[in-house]
Short mmCIF file of C-alpha atoms in Angstrom, two decimals:
data_model
loop_
_atom_site.label_atom_id
_atom_site.label_comp_id
_atom_site.label_asym_id
_atom_site.label_seq_id
_atom_site.Cartn_x
_atom_site.Cartn_y
_atom_site.Cartn_z
CA ARG B 23 -9.15 31.95 -90.37
CA ARG B 24 -11.16 31.40 -87.13
CA THR B 25 -12.46 34.93 -86.63
CA MET B 26 -13.67 34.70 -90.42
CA ILE B 27 -15.62 31.60 -89.71
CA GLN B 28 -17.14 33.14 -86.56
CA LYS B 29 -18.21 36.24 -88.49
CA TYR B 30 -19.70 33.88 -91.59
CA ASP B 31 -21.67 31.99 -88.83
CA ALA B 32 -23.06 34.97 -87.11
CA ILE B 33 -24.06 36.36 -90.62
CA ALA B 34 -25.93 32.86 -91.87
CA ASP B 35 -27.58 33.07 -88.59
CA LEU B 36 -28.98 36.28 -88.94
CA LEU B 37 -29.98 35.55 -92.43
CA THR B 38 -31.96 32.24 -91.17
CA SER B 39 -33.72 34.62 -88.85
CA ARG B 40 -34.47 36.76 -91.51
CA ASP B 41 -36.10 34.11 -93.53
CA GLN B 42 -37.87 32.69 -90.69
CA GLU B 43 -39.04 35.88 -89.01
CA GLY B 44 -38.82 39.02 -91.74
CA ARG B 45 -36.62 41.63 -91.47
CA ASN B 46 -36.41 44.04 -88.21
CA PRO B 47 -34.43 47.01 -87.87
CA GLN B 48 -31.90 45.90 -85.59
CA ASN B 49 -31.01 42.57 -87.18
CA GLU B 50 -30.49 44.53 -90.27
CA GLN B 51 -28.12 46.98 -88.75
CA ALA B 52 -26.19 44.01 -87.36
CA LEU B 53 -26.04 42.23 -91.00
CA VAL B 54 -24.73 45.32 -92.34
CA ARG B 55 -22.15 45.49 -89.81
CA LEU B 56 -20.66 42.04 -89.84
CA ILE B 57 -20.52 42.21 -93.65
CA ALA B 58 -18.52 45.26 -93.17
CA GLU B 59 -16.32 43.64 -90.56
CA ALA B 60 -15.62 40.60 -92.80
CA TRP B 61 -14.87 43.03 -95.90
CA HIS B 62 -12.20 45.04 -93.88
CA THR B 63 -10.65 41.85 -92.41
CA ASP B 64 -7.83 39.97 -93.96
CA GLU B 65 -8.99 36.74 -95.26
CA ILE B 66 -5.24 35.16 -94.79
CA ARG B 67 -3.27 35.45 -92.02
CA GLN B 68 0.19 37.49 -92.32
CA THR B 69 2.48 34.92 -90.22
CA ARG B 70 2.94 31.23 -91.23
CA PRO B 71 0.46 29.07 -88.82
CA SER B 72 2.02 26.70 -86.12
CA PRO B 73 0.86 23.04 -86.16
CA GLN B 74 -0.90 23.96 -82.97
CA ASP B 75 -2.77 26.76 -84.70
CA GLU B 76 -3.73 24.37 -87.49
CA ALA B 77 -5.07 22.13 -84.76
CA ARG B 78 -6.80 25.06 -82.99
CA TRP B 79 -8.50 25.78 -86.33
CA GLY B 80 -9.58 22.26 -86.92
CA PHE B 81 -10.94 22.08 -82.96
CA ALA B 82 -13.23 25.38 -84.02
CA VAL B 83 -14.80 23.75 -86.95
CA VAL B 84 -15.65 20.63 -84.46
CA GLU B 85 -16.97 23.47 -81.94
CA SER B 86 -18.95 25.54 -84.20
CA SER B 87 -20.14 23.02 -86.67
CA LEU B 88 -19.93 19.15 -86.17
CA TRP B 89 -20.55 19.14 -82.45
CA HIS B 90 -24.10 20.31 -83.51
CA ALA B 91 -24.57 18.79 -86.68
CA LEU B 92 -23.75 14.91 -85.50
CA PRO B 93 -26.69 14.65 -83.27
CA GLU B 94 -29.17 16.08 -85.45
CA PHE B 95 -27.85 13.99 -88.40
CA LEU B 96 -28.33 10.82 -86.08
CA HIS B 97 -31.62 11.86 -85.17
CA GLU B 98 -32.53 12.00 -88.83
CA LEU B 99 -30.93 8.86 -89.24
CA ASP B 100 -33.27 7.36 -86.49
CA ASN B 101 -36.34 8.59 -88.06
CA ALA B 102 -35.48 7.33 -91.52
CA ARG B 103 -34.97 3.83 -89.87
CA LEU B 104 -38.12 4.13 -88.05
CA ASP B 105 -40.09 4.92 -91.42
CA ARG B 106 -38.92 1.65 -92.90
CA GLY B 107 -40.09 -0.29 -89.62
CA LEU B 108 -36.24 -0.67 -87.89
CA GLN B 109 -35.22 0.17 -84.43
CA PRO B 110 -33.52 3.56 -83.68
CA LEU B 111 -29.51 3.21 -83.38
CA PRO B 112 -28.61 1.92 -80.13
CA ILE B 113 -27.30 4.71 -77.75
CA ASP B 114 -23.63 3.33 -77.81
CA ALA B 115 -23.47 3.26 -81.83
CA ALA B 116 -21.11 5.55 -83.59
CA PRO B 117 -21.40 5.52 -87.42
CA LEU B 118 -19.27 8.71 -87.45
CA ARG B 119 -16.01 9.11 -85.99
CA PHE B 120 -13.66 11.92 -86.34
CA ALA B 121 -9.98 11.85 -86.64
CA THR B 122 -6.98 14.48 -87.78
CA TRP B 123 -3.80 14.72 -89.28
CA MET B 124 -3.02 18.08 -87.61
CA GLY B 125 -0.48 17.78 -85.08
CA GLY B 126 0.48 14.09 -86.07
CA ASP B 127 1.70 14.26 -89.86
CA ARG B 128 5.31 14.63 -89.19
CA ASP B 129 5.92 13.12 -92.98
CA GLY B 130 3.72 16.08 -94.12
CA ASN B 131 4.91 18.94 -92.14
CA PRO B 132 8.73 19.24 -90.85
CA ASN B 133 7.64 21.45 -88.00
CA VAL B 134 5.69 18.68 -86.39
CA THR B 135 7.69 17.07 -83.58
CA ALA B 136 6.79 15.00 -80.58
CA THR B 137 6.23 18.36 -78.38
CA VAL B 138 3.81 19.40 -81.12
CA THR B 139 2.08 16.22 -81.07
CA ARG B 140 1.68 16.01 -77.01
CA GLU B 141 0.64 19.70 -77.28
CA VAL B 142 -2.32 18.75 -79.79
CA LEU B 143 -3.33 15.76 -77.70
CA THR B 144 -3.64 17.85 -74.57
CA LEU B 145 -5.28 20.84 -76.50
CA GLY B 146 -8.16 18.32 -77.63
CA ARG B 147 -8.48 16.86 -74.36
CA TRP B 148 -9.07 20.40 -73.19
CA MET B 149 -11.56 21.30 -75.91
CA ALA B 150 -13.49 17.81 -75.31
CA ALA B 151 -13.80 18.51 -71.48
CA ASP B 152 -14.75 22.24 -72.17
CA LEU B 153 -17.50 21.16 -74.55
CA PHE B 154 -18.88 18.48 -72.54
CA ILE B 155 -18.99 20.83 -69.59
CA ARG B 156 -21.58 23.17 -71.46
CA ASP B 157 -23.36 19.77 -72.30
CA VAL B 158 -23.63 18.60 -68.76
CA GLU B 159 -24.39 22.00 -67.22
CA ALA B 160 -27.55 22.17 -69.76
CA LEU B 161 -28.55 18.60 -68.53
CA GLN B 162 -28.18 19.56 -64.96
CA ALA B 163 -30.75 22.35 -65.63
CA SER B 164 -33.26 20.17 -67.51
CA LEU B 165 -33.16 16.70 -65.65
CA SER B 166 -34.87 18.02 -62.46
CA MET B 167 -36.82 14.83 -62.16
CA ARG B 168 -37.41 12.92 -59.00
CA ARG B 169 -38.04 9.30 -59.90
CA CYS B 170 -35.23 7.22 -60.49
CA ASN B 171 -34.58 3.43 -60.93
CA ALA B 172 -32.49 1.29 -58.35
CA GLU B 173 -29.38 1.23 -60.17
CA LEU B 174 -28.93 4.79 -60.02
CA SER B 175 -30.52 5.28 -56.54
CA ALA B 176 -27.49 2.98 -55.48
CA VAL B 177 -25.03 5.31 -56.52
CA VAL B 178 -26.52 8.61 -55.54
CA GLY B 179 -28.41 7.47 -52.40
CA GLU B 180 -31.51 9.17 -51.31
CA ALA B 181 -31.19 12.24 -53.19
CA ASN B 182 -34.21 14.13 -53.82
CA GLU B 183 -32.99 14.99 -57.35
CA PRO B 184 -30.97 11.96 -58.30
CA TYR B 185 -29.97 12.78 -61.71
CA ARG B 186 -28.60 16.51 -60.81
CA GLU B 187 -26.51 14.50 -58.11
CA LEU B 188 -24.93 12.52 -60.59
CA LEU B 189 -24.16 15.04 -63.13
CA LYS B 190 -22.92 17.38 -60.50
CA GLN B 191 -20.25 14.74 -59.98
CA VAL B 192 -19.53 14.26 -63.53
CA ARG B 193 -19.25 18.19 -63.81
CA GLU B 194 -16.96 18.32 -61.09
CA ARG B 195 -14.73 15.56 -62.71
CA LEU B 196 -14.60 17.32 -66.15
CA LEU B 197 -13.75 20.59 -64.67
CA ARG B 198 -10.79 18.72 -63.26
CA THR B 199 -9.88 17.19 -66.50
CA ARG B 200 -10.14 20.49 -68.12
CA GLU B 201 -7.70 22.08 -65.22
CA TRP B 202 -5.26 19.15 -65.82
CA ALA B 203 -5.14 19.41 -69.62
CA ALA B 204 -4.54 23.29 -69.15
CA GLY B 205 -1.59 22.32 -67.06
CA GLN B 206 -2.87 23.63 -63.80
CA MET B 207 -3.09 20.19 -62.04
CA PRO B 208 0.43 18.31 -62.99
CA GLY B 209 0.66 14.80 -61.99
CA ALA B 210 -3.34 14.34 -61.65
CA GLU B 211 -3.37 11.60 -64.08
CA ARG B 212 -2.14 9.35 -61.59
CA GLU B 213 -5.35 9.62 -59.54
CA VAL B 214 -7.53 7.33 -61.73
CA ASP B 215 -11.06 8.38 -60.64
CA SER B 216 -10.33 12.31 -60.76
CA LEU B 217 -9.83 12.83 -64.29
CA TYR B 218 -11.76 11.54 -67.51
CA LEU B 219 -8.93 9.52 -69.28
CA GLU B 220 -10.98 7.05 -71.36
CA SER B 221 -14.41 7.71 -73.30
CA ASP B 222 -16.14 4.89 -71.25
CA GLU B 223 -15.82 6.61 -68.24
CA LEU B 224 -17.85 9.58 -69.06
CA PHE B 225 -20.40 7.46 -70.98
CA ALA B 226 -21.06 5.44 -68.13
CA PRO B 227 -22.61 7.56 -65.69
CA LEU B 228 -24.68 9.39 -68.67
CA SER B 229 -25.77 6.09 -69.70
CA LEU B 230 -27.06 5.31 -66.26
CA CYS B 231 -29.04 8.26 -66.44
CA TYR B 232 -30.70 7.07 -69.66
CA ARG B 233 -31.64 3.80 -68.39
CA SER B 234 -33.13 5.19 -65.47
CA LEU B 235 -35.04 7.90 -67.22
CA VAL B 236 -36.46 4.93 -69.71
CA ASP B 237 -37.23 2.34 -66.79
CA CYS B 238 -39.16 5.15 -65.29
CA GLY B 239 -41.28 6.05 -68.35
CA MET B 240 -39.38 9.15 -69.15
CA THR B 241 -38.08 7.86 -72.72
CA ALA B 242 -39.13 11.31 -74.58
CA ILE B 243 -36.84 12.93 -71.86
CA ALA B 244 -33.86 10.48 -72.32
CA ASN B 245 -34.16 10.81 -76.10
CA GLY B 246 -33.79 14.64 -75.89
CA PRO B 247 -30.38 16.24 -75.07
CA LEU B 248 -29.23 13.39 -73.07
CA LEU B 249 -29.21 11.18 -76.03
CA ASP B 250 -27.19 13.88 -77.96
CA THR B 251 -24.57 14.05 -75.31
CA LEU B 252 -23.95 10.32 -75.25
CA ARG B 253 -23.62 9.95 -79.13
CA ARG B 254 -20.97 12.92 -78.92
CA VAL B 255 -19.13 10.99 -76.21
CA ARG B 256 -19.33 7.93 -78.50
CA ALA B 257 -18.22 9.95 -81.70
CA PHE B 258 -15.72 12.56 -80.19
CA GLY B 259 -14.62 10.96 -76.88
CA VAL B 260 -12.74 12.62 -74.26
CA HIS B 261 -9.96 13.67 -76.99
CA LEU B 262 -12.39 15.51 -79.24
CA VAL B 263 -10.84 13.82 -82.19
CA ARG B 264 -8.43 11.04 -82.50
CA LEU B 265 -5.09 11.85 -83.92
CA ASP B 266 -3.37 10.03 -86.99
CA VAL B 267 0.41 9.85 -86.64
CA ARG B 268 2.47 9.54 -89.81
CA GLN B 269 5.99 9.22 -90.42
CA ASP B 270 8.23 7.95 -93.23
CA ALA B 271 9.63 4.24 -93.38
CA ASP B 272 13.13 5.57 -93.67
CA ARG B 273 13.02 7.23 -90.25
CA HIS B 274 12.30 3.97 -88.84
CA THR B 275 15.03 2.22 -90.63
CA GLN B 276 17.34 4.91 -89.67
CA VAL B 277 16.88 3.85 -85.85
CA LEU B 278 17.00 0.74 -85.74
CA ASP B 279 20.44 0.91 -88.36
CA GLU B 280 21.66 2.93 -85.51
CA LEU B 281 21.00 0.73 -82.95
CA THR B 282 22.43 -2.36 -84.55
CA ARG B 283 25.55 -0.43 -85.22
CA TYR B 284 25.74 0.68 -81.68
CA LEU B 285 24.95 -2.88 -80.20
CA ASN B 286 27.57 -4.45 -82.73
CA ILE B 287 24.94 -6.65 -84.46
CA TYR B 288 26.06 -7.26 -88.04
CA ARG B 289 24.88 -9.65 -90.59
CA ASP B 290 27.92 -10.28 -93.35
CA GLY B 291 29.24 -6.94 -92.12
CA ALA B 292 26.11 -4.87 -92.75
CA SER B 293 23.69 -2.95 -90.08
CA PHE B 294 20.21 -3.09 -90.42
CA GLY B 295 19.60 -0.64 -92.96
CA ASP B 296 21.27 -2.97 -95.46
CA TRP B 297 20.07 -6.02 -94.61
CA PRO B 298 17.82 -7.95 -97.21
CA GLU B 299 14.30 -7.93 -96.38
CA PRO B 300 14.12 -11.70 -95.01
CA GLU B 301 16.88 -10.79 -92.48
CA ARG B 302 15.08 -7.69 -91.30
CA GLN B 303 12.16 -9.83 -90.49
CA ARG B 304 13.99 -12.31 -88.54
CA PHE B 305 15.48 -9.89 -86.46
CA LEU B 306 12.25 -8.20 -85.80
CA LEU B 307 10.07 -10.81 -85.09
CA ALA B 308 13.11 -12.40 -82.74
CA GLU B 309 12.84 -9.02 -80.80
CA LEU B 310 9.29 -8.72 -80.82
CA GLU B 311 9.04 -12.39 -79.27
CA SER B 312 11.79 -11.64 -76.52
CA ARG B 313 10.96 -10.74 -73.33
CA ARG B 314 14.08 -8.33 -72.75
CA PRO B 315 14.29 -4.83 -73.50
CA LEU B 316 16.26 -3.91 -76.67
CA PHE B 317 17.31 -0.04 -76.07
CA PRO B 318 20.21 0.31 -73.65
CA SER B 319 19.67 3.11 -71.32
CA ASP B 320 22.95 4.69 -72.38
CA TRP B 321 22.42 4.51 -76.06
CA PRO B 322 23.74 7.82 -77.70
CA VAL B 323 21.01 7.99 -80.43
CA SER B 324 21.12 10.79 -82.88
CA ALA B 325 18.91 14.02 -82.84
CA GLU B 326 16.82 12.37 -85.68
CA GLY B 327 16.53 9.18 -83.95
CA ALA B 328 15.58 10.68 -80.60
CA GLU B 329 12.80 12.85 -82.23
CA VAL B 330 11.27 9.19 -83.40
CA LEU B 331 11.43 7.60 -80.15
CA ASP B 332 10.02 10.65 -78.44
CA THR B 333 7.12 10.23 -80.69
CA CYS B 334 6.69 6.48 -79.76
CA ARG B 335 6.87 7.51 -76.06
CA ILE B 336 4.23 10.30 -76.51
CA ILE B 337 2.06 7.58 -78.13
CA ALA B 338 2.68 4.98 -75.29
CA ARG B 339 2.14 7.49 -72.67
CA GLY B 340 -1.73 6.58 -71.63
CA ASN B 341 -1.34 3.24 -73.77
CA GLY B 342 -2.18 5.12 -77.16
CA ALA B 343 -5.15 6.88 -75.81
CA GLY B 344 -6.48 9.65 -78.27
CA ILE B 345 -4.04 7.74 -81.35
CA ALA B 346 -6.38 6.62 -84.13
CA GLN B 347 -3.52 5.06 -85.88
CA TYR B 348 0.28 5.02 -86.90
CA VAL B 349 0.59 5.61 -90.72
CA ILE B 350 3.93 4.68 -92.48
CA SER B 351 4.68 6.62 -95.53
CA MET B 352 6.60 5.06 -98.14
CA ALA B 353 5.84 1.68 -97.16
CA THR B 354 7.12 -1.20 -99.34
CA SER B 355 7.44 -4.14 -97.35
CA PRO B 356 6.51 -6.15 -94.22
CA SER B 357 9.48 -4.88 -92.10
CA ASP B 358 8.10 -1.43 -92.73
CA VAL B 359 5.42 -2.33 -90.24
CA LEU B 360 7.14 -4.79 -87.82
CA ALA B 361 9.79 -2.14 -87.46
CA VAL B 362 7.20 0.53 -86.21
CA ILE B 363 5.53 -2.31 -84.10
CA LEU B 364 8.70 -2.87 -82.40
CA LEU B 365 9.69 0.67 -81.83
CA LEU B 366 6.27 1.52 -79.96
CA ARG B 367 6.30 -1.45 -77.77
CA GLU B 368 9.95 -0.94 -76.80
CA CYS B 369 8.69 2.67 -75.92
CA GLY B 370 5.98 1.25 -73.77
CA LEU B 371 3.01 0.84 -75.91
CA GLY B 372 0.88 -2.15 -74.47
CA ARG B 373 -2.00 -1.97 -76.98
CA ASN B 374 -1.98 -3.52 -80.44
CA MET B 375 -2.29 0.01 -82.18
CA PRO B 376 -3.34 -0.23 -86.07
CA VAL B 377 -0.11 0.64 -87.81
CA VAL B 378 -1.31 1.31 -91.57
CA PRO B 379 1.22 0.89 -94.35
CA LEU B 380 1.00 3.77 -97.30
CA PHE B 381 1.47 2.73 -100.61
CA GLU B 382 2.20 5.71 -102.68
CA THR B 383 4.35 5.56 -105.72
CA LEU B 384 3.45 3.39 -108.95
CA ALA B 385 5.90 0.80 -107.91
CA ASP B 386 4.70 0.71 -104.25
CA LEU B 387 1.19 0.30 -105.40
CA GLU B 388 1.89 -2.48 -108.24
CA GLY B 389 3.63 -4.46 -105.00
CA ALA B 390 1.02 -3.40 -102.28
CA ALA B 391 -1.05 -6.93 -102.47
CA GLU B 392 2.24 -8.70 -102.68
CA SER B 393 3.65 -6.89 -99.28
CA ILE B 394 0.10 -7.52 -97.23
CA ASP B 395 0.10 -10.94 -98.34
CA ALA B 396 3.57 -11.77 -97.12
CA LEU B 397 2.79 -9.55 -93.93
CA LEU B 398 -0.32 -11.36 -93.18
CA SER B 399 1.34 -14.62 -93.98
CA ILE B 400 3.59 -14.15 -90.52
CA PRO B 401 2.06 -16.11 -87.80
CA TRP B 402 2.93 -13.34 -84.98
CA TYR B 403 1.64 -10.54 -86.99
CA ARG B 404 -1.68 -12.53 -88.01
CA ASP B 405 -2.11 -12.82 -84.35
CA TYR B 406 -1.34 -9.17 -83.74
CA VAL B 407 -4.17 -7.70 -86.17
CA SER B 408 -6.57 -10.44 -85.24
CA ASP B 409 -9.00 -10.01 -88.10
CA TYR B 410 -8.41 -6.50 -89.26
CA GLN B 411 -6.07 -4.75 -91.61
CA GLN B 412 -5.85 -1.20 -92.76
CA VAL B 413 -4.09 0.22 -95.69
CA MET B 414 -3.83 3.43 -97.23
CA ILE B 415 -3.91 4.20 -100.86
CA GLY B 416 -1.81 7.38 -101.90
CA TYR B 417 -3.27 9.59 -104.56
CA SER B 418 -1.11 12.73 -104.75
CA ASP B 419 2.36 11.16 -104.84
CA SER B 420 1.18 8.38 -107.21
CA ALA B 421 -0.30 11.15 -109.65
CA LYS B 422 2.88 12.91 -109.46
CA ASP B 423 4.81 9.69 -110.14
CA ALA B 424 3.12 8.24 -112.95
CA GLY B 425 0.40 11.14 -113.79
CA GLN B 426 -3.49 11.00 -112.96
CA PHE B 427 -4.72 8.60 -115.35
CA ALA B 428 -2.03 5.61 -114.96
CA ALA B 429 -2.11 6.43 -110.91
CA ALA B 430 -5.90 5.77 -111.21
CA TRP B 431 -5.58 2.69 -112.90
CA ALA B 432 -2.86 1.68 -110.52
CA GLN B 433 -4.90 2.44 -107.42
CA TYR B 434 -8.03 0.64 -108.76
CA GLN B 435 -5.95 -2.53 -109.59
CA ALA B 436 -4.10 -2.53 -106.18
CA GLN B 437 -7.41 -2.38 -104.35
CA GLU B 438 -9.00 -5.31 -106.25
CA ARG B 439 -5.90 -7.19 -105.63
CA LEU B 440 -5.79 -6.02 -101.97
CA VAL B 441 -9.45 -7.33 -101.64
CA ALA B 442 -8.73 -10.48 -102.96
CA VAL B 443 -5.71 -11.16 -100.54
CA ALA B 444 -7.97 -10.01 -97.63
CA ALA B 445 -10.50 -12.53 -98.52
CA LYS B 446 -7.44 -14.96 -98.90
CA HIS B 447 -6.50 -14.41 -95.27
CA ARG B 448 -9.85 -13.96 -93.90
CA VAL B 449 -9.51 -10.44 -92.29
CA ARG B 450 -11.50 -7.17 -92.90
CA LEU B 451 -9.88 -4.93 -95.13
CA VAL B 452 -10.36 -1.48 -94.55
CA LEU B 453 -9.32 0.99 -97.25
CA PHE B 454 -7.91 4.51 -96.05
CA HIS B 455 -8.20 6.86 -99.02
CA GLY B 456 -5.51 9.74 -98.93
CA ARG B 457 -7.27 11.88 -101.34
CA GLY B 458 -6.07 15.49 -100.41
CA GLY B 459 -5.48 18.72 -101.98
CA ALA B 460 -6.33 19.47 -105.75
CA ILE B 461 -6.01 15.74 -106.84
CA GLY B 462 -8.92 15.21 -104.44
#
């Protein structure tokens, strides 16, 4: 529970103070009180949490822990590199990034809907704006210097305190972004310059301040809290954490089966759900290469199908901003991946989002390399992914299916074969390990 996390954090701070400064009556009394508060508080909620509640708890961990830990770790990494004669990391480097299932995993939680996903994405934007406002206000207080380079001067004019002038503009835009995310400025996203909808938009003015400080001989100032904020922008972005969306492969098949039946598209008397794999691929590739819309405006799609399409429209809104990838549970064949790409495109997504097949059961793991080999052998798809392919390896379902020992061996063999397939097609393979719960 968030309230317990806050109490434990406060206890930890008091214990740290005691170690560094010794005991004093005021801190000792506060420590006794906090321990009593924690002791008399229920550790477990009495009501079932909603997916939005889970997201709020996850964002609270970012706020109370990761937000501070990330720049501290990167400073340690810079120092380690310097000790070995290497340069510090570039200011735009992001060796650590964060993503979450909370609010996106409709396969793992039936309460996750398109509405939930939209609300969690908006909540993440609100929290990110709120945290960056605090950072920028602290920078406004500290960056009181007068000297700046010509690049910054061209933006702020003859301001007496140029850094504060630029940061004032950044803060105002962050405030508008937070208001919009809170629902108090509907439609404001249409005003491109009024909100921070992309991380690069926030990074640009902050990096301008950094370059100016370095150019004017104030590198020590540049590498302080300003660098910390720049690194937070790269790691967390304006969405705080990116969202993984996950759905079962059968749900996509159901939508396309409904569509082909409505449009009277049959092969040997069968609709999409009963087509063999080669026929599914031919249909999907033909539609992906077609310029005409596939969905009729008056299509009476079922409630289950509408939910899938609503999720795709939420992803497409903002061109997939804030979405890390789309994961397909129980993927078995190339058509499972092509189907998702088609649905996303028909719903308006304009970028090539990573679509990640998840191989879970023993049979799926054994066939994973063959499936990815067939997928990468499709010229259209090879062009879509360029030189990057991500695959998720399932642990809990494979262990339930085959037992932990047999599943572990199947996972190992699947990864070996996938590496060989990636080398054959000259793509960079990223393995996403689904190690959750007791199995992990």
